[in-house]
Coordinates of C-alpha atoms and ligand atoms in Angstrom, one line a residue:
X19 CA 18.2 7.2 -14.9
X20 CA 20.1 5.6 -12.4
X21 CA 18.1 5.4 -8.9
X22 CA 21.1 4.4 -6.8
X23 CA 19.1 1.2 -5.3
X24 CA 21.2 -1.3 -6.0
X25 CA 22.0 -3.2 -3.1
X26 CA 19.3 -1.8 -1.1
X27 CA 16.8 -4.0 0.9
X28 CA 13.5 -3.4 0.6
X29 CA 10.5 -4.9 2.5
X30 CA 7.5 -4.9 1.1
X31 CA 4.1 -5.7 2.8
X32 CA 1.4 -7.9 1.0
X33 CA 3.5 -8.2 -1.9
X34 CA 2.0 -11.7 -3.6
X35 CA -0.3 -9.4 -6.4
X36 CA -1.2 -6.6 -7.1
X37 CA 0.1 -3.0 -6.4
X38 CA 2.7 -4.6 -3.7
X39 CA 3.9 -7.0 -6.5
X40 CA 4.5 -4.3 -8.8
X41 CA 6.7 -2.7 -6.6
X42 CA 8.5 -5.7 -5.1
X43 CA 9.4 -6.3 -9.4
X44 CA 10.0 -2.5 -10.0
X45 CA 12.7 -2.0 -6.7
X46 CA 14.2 -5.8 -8.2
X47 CA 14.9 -4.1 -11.5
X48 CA 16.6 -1.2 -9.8
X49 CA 19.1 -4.2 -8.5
X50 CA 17.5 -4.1 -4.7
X51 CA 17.3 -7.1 -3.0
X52 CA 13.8 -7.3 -1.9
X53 CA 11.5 -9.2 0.8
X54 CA 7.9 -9.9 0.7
X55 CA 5.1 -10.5 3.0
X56 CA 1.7 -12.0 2.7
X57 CA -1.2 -14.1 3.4
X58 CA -1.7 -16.2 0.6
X59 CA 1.4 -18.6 0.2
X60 CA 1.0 -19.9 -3.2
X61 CA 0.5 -16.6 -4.9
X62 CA 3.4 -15.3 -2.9
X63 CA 6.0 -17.9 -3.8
X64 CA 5.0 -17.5 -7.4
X65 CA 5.7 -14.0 -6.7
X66 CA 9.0 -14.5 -5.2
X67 CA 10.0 -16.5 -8.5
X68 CA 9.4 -13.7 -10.7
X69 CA 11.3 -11.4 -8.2
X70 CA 15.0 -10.9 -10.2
X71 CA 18.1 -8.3 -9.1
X72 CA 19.8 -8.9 -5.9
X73 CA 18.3 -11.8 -4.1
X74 CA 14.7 -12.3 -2.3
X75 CA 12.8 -13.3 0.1
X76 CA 9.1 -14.4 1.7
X77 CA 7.3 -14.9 4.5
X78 CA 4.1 -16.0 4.9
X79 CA 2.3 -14.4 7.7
X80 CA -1.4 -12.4 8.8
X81 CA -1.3 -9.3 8.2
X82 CA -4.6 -8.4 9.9
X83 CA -3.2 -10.0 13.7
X84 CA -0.5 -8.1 16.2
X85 CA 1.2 -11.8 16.0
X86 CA 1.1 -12.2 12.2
X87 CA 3.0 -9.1 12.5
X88 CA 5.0 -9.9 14.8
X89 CA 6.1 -13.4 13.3
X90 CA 6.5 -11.6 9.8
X91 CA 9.5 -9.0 11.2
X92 CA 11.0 -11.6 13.3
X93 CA 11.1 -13.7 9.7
X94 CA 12.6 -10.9 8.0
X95 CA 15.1 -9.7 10.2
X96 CA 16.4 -13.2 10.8
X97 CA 15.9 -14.3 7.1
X98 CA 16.8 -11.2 4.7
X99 CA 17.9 -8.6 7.5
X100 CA 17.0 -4.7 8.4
X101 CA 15.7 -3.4 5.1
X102 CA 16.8 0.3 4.3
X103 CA 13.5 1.0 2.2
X104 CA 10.2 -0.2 4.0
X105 CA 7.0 -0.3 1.6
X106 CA 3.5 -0.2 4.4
X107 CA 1.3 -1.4 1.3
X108 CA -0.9 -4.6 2.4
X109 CA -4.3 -3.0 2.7
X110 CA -8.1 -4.5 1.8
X111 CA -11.2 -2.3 0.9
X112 CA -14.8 -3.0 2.1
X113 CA -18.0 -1.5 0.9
X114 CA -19.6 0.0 4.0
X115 CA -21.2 3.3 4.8
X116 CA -21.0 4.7 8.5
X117 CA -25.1 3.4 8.9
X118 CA -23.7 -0.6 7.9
X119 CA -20.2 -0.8 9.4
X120 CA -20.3 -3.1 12.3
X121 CA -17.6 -3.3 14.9
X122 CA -16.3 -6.0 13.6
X123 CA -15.3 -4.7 10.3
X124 CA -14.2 -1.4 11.7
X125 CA -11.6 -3.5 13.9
X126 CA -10.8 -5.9 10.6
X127 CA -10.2 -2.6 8.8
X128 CA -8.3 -0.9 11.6
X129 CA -6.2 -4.2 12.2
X130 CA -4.9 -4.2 9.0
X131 CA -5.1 -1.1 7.0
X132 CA -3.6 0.8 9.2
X133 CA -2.2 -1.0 12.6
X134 CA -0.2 -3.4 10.4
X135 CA 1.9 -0.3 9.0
X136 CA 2.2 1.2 12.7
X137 CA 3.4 -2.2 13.9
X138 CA 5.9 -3.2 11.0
X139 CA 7.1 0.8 11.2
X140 CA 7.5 0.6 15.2
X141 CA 9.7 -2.4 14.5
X142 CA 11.7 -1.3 12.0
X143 CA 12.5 2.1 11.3
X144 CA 14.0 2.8 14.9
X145 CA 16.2 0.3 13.1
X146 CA 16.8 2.1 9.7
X147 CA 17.5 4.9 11.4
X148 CA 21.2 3.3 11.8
X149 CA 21.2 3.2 7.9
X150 CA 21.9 6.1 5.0
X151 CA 19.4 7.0 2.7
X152 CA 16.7 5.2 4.7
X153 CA 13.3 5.5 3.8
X154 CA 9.7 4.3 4.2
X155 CA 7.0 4.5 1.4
X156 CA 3.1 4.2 3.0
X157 CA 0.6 2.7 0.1
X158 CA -2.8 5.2 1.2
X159 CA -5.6 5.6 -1.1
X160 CA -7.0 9.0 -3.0
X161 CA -10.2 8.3 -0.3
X162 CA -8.1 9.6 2.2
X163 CA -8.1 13.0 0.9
X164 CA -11.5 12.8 -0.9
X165 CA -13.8 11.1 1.4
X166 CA -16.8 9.2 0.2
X167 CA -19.5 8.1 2.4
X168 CA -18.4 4.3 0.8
X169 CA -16.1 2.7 2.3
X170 CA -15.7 4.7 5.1
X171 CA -14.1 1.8 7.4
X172 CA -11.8 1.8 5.0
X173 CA -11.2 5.6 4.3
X174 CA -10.9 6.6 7.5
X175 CA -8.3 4.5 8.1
X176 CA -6.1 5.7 5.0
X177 CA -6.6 9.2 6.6
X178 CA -5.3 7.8 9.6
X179 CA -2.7 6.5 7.6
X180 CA -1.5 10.7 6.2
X181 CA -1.2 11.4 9.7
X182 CA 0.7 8.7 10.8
X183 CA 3.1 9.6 8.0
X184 CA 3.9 12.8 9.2
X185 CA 4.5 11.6 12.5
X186 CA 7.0 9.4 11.6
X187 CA 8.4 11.6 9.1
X188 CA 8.7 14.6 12.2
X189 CA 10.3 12.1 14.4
X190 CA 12.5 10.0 11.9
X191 CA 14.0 12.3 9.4
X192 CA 16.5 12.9 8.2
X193 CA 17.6 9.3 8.8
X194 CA 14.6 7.9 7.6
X195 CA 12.4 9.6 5.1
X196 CA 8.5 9.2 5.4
X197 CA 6.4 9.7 2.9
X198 CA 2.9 8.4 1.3
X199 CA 1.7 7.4 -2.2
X200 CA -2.3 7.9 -2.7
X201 CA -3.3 5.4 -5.6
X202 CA -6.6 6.3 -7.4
X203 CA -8.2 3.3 -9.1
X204 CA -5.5 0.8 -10.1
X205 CA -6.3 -2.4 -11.9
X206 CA -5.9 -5.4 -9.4
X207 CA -7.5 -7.8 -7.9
X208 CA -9.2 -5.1 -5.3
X209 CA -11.4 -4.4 -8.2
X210 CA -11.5 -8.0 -10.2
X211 CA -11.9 -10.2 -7.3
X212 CA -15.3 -12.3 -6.7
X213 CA -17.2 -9.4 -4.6
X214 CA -15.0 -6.6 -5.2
X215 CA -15.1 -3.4 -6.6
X216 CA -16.3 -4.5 -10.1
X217 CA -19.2 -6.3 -8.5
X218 CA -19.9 -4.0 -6.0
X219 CA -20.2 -1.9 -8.7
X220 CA -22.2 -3.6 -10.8
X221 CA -24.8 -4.7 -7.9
X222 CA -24.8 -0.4 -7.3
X223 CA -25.2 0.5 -10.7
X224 CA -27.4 -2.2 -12.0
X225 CA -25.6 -3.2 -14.7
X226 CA -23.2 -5.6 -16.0
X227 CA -19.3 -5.3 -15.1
X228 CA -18.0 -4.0 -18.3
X229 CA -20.9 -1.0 -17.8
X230 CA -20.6 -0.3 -14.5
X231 CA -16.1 0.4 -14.5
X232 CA -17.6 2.6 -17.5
X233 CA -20.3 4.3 -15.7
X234 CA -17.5 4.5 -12.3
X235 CA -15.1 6.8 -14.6
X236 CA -17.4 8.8 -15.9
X237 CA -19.3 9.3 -12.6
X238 CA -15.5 9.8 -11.1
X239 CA -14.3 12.3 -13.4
X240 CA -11.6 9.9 -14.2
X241 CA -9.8 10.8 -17.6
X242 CA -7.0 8.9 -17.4
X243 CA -8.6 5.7 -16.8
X244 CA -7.9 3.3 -14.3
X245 CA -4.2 2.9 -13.3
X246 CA -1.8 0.2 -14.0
X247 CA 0.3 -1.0 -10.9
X248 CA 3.4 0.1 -12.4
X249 CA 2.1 3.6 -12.2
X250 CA 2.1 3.7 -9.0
X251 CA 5.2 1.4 -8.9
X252 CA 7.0 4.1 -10.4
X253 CA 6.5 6.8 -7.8
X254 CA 6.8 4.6 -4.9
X255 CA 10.4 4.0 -5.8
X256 CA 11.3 7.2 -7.0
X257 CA 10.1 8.3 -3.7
X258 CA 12.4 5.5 -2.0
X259 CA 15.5 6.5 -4.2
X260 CA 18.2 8.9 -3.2
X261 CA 16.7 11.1 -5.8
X262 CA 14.0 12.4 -3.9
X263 CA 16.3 13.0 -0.9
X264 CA 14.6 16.0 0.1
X265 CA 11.0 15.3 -0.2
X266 CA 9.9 13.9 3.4
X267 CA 6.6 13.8 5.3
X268 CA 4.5 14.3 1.5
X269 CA 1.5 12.7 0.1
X270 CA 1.1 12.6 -4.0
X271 CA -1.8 11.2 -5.2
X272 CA -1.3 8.8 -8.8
X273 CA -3.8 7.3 -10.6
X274 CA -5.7 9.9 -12.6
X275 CA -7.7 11.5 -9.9
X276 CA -8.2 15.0 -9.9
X277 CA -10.7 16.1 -7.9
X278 CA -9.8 18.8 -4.9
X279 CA -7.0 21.4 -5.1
X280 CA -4.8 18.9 -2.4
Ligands
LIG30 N1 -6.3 -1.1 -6.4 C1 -6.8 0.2 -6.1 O1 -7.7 0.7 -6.8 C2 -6.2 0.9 -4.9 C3 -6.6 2.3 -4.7 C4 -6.1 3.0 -3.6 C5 -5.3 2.3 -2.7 N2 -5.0 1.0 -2.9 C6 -4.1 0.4 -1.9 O2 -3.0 -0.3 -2.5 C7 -2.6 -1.3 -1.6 C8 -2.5 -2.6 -2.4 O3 -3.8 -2.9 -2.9 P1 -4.0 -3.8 -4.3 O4 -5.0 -3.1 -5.1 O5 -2.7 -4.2 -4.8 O6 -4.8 -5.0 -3.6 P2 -4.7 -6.6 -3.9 O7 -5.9 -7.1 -3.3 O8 -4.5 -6.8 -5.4 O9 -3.3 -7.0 -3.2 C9 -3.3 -6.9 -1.8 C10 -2.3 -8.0 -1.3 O10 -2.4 -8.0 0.1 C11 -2.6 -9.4 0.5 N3 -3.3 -9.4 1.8 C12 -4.6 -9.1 2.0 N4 -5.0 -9.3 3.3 C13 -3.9 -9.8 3.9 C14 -3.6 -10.2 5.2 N5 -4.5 -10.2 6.2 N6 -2.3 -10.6 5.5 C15 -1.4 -10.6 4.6 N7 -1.6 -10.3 3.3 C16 -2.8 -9.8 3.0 C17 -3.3 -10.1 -0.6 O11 -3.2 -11.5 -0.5 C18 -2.7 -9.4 -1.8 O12 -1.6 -10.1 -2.3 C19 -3.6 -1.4 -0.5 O13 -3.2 -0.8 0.7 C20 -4.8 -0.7 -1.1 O14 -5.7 -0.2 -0.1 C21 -5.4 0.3 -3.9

């Protein structure tokens, strides 16, 4: 199926690994031309190599800082230009409950899972808005719809996320569509990381890492497993593509979880 991207310009936020890498690749192989953002320069110029179709480009920036934001639009606009299709995906978990969340990781959280998508959106999409077939794709998280009491710094802030969609879906469309893409678990580096969800897990559960992502999706009614990138890859640019021209201010959850009628 033909997806009518080529020659689009995507941007894509904390695209080095990862979910944001898997879309970066997938829009490349619909023929966009596509620019990434992200902290860690190696892994995002070995990124950028893999990145094939109609040209690319990076910027290294912090994500989590007004500035880093700042510097990484500035780089993009000068660099690669106004993209048409804007993908809000950098984002970090913690492992906090609302009794052990200190200020200081609420404002980490706030800073960049959710201001860094308000900031790159306020700069751009007033932008798109010029374009045809504009649209912005917002990486959330199935927490946002089915809250858990861990990590609620960072759940509360992919809530905040849903209704920052809408808004910009009310005020943008129909020159810019809006919409947001809620991942269940997904296989990256979230999880497999030194400290993260694996060995959060594990240091929970009691067990070793192997038991405990077995003991998580049976405890999470998870039949499908956890979820590749691609997966959600595929319905973040489905959602960018002409062909879902008339879906605008929606939230669809990917990634195997089926809990809630929402
Ligand atoms: N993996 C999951 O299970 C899952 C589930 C639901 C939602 N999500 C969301 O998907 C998105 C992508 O997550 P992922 O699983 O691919 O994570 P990941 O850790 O594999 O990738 C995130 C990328 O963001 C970059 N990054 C982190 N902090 C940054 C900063 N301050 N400045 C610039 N870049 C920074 C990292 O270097 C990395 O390349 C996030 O918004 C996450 O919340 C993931």
């Amino acid at each position: 199926m033909d997806l009518h991207l080529t020659g689009r310009r995507a941007y894509v936020t904390g695209g080095a690994g990862g979910i944001g890498l898997a879309i970066a690749a997938a829009l490349a192989a619909e023929g966009a031309a596509v620019a990434i953002s992200d902290h860690d320069e190696v892994a995002l110029r070995a990124a950028a190599a893999t990145l094939t179709g109609a040209g690319h480009a990076f910027v290294t920036a912090d994500l989590a800082t007004s500035w880093g934001v700042a510097a990484a639009n500035a780089a993009v606009e000068d660099g690669f230009g106004v993209p048409d299709l804007l993908v809000n995906n950098v984002g970090r978990s913690g492992n906090e409950s609302v009794g052990t969340a200190t200020d200081e990781q609420w404002s980490d959280s706030f800073e960049l899972n959710l201001m860094c998508a308000v900031r790159t959106s306020r700069y751009f999409v007033p932008r798109m808005a010029a374009r045809t077939d504009a649209a912005v794709a917002n990486v959330s998280s199935d927490l946002a719809k089915q809250p858990e009491s861990v990590p609620v710094e960072y759940g509360a802030m992919k809530a905040a996320l849903l209704y920052v969609t809408k808004a910009m879906a009310l005020d943008y469309a129909p020159g810019v569509r809006v919409n947001a893409v809620l991942p269940g678990p997904t296989w990256t580096t979230l999880w497999t990381r030194p400290g993260g969800l694996v060995d959060q897990l594990a240091g929970q559960y009691g067990t070793d890492r192997d038991g405990a992502v077995r003991r998580y999706l049976t405890d999470r009614h998870l039949p499908m497993g956890i979820a590749t990138p691609g997966a959600v890859a595929s319905l973040v640019v489905y959602l960018l593509s002409p062909m879902s021209g008339f879906i605008n201010g929606s939230a669809y959850d990917v990634g195997g979880t089926v809990r809630g009628l929402l």
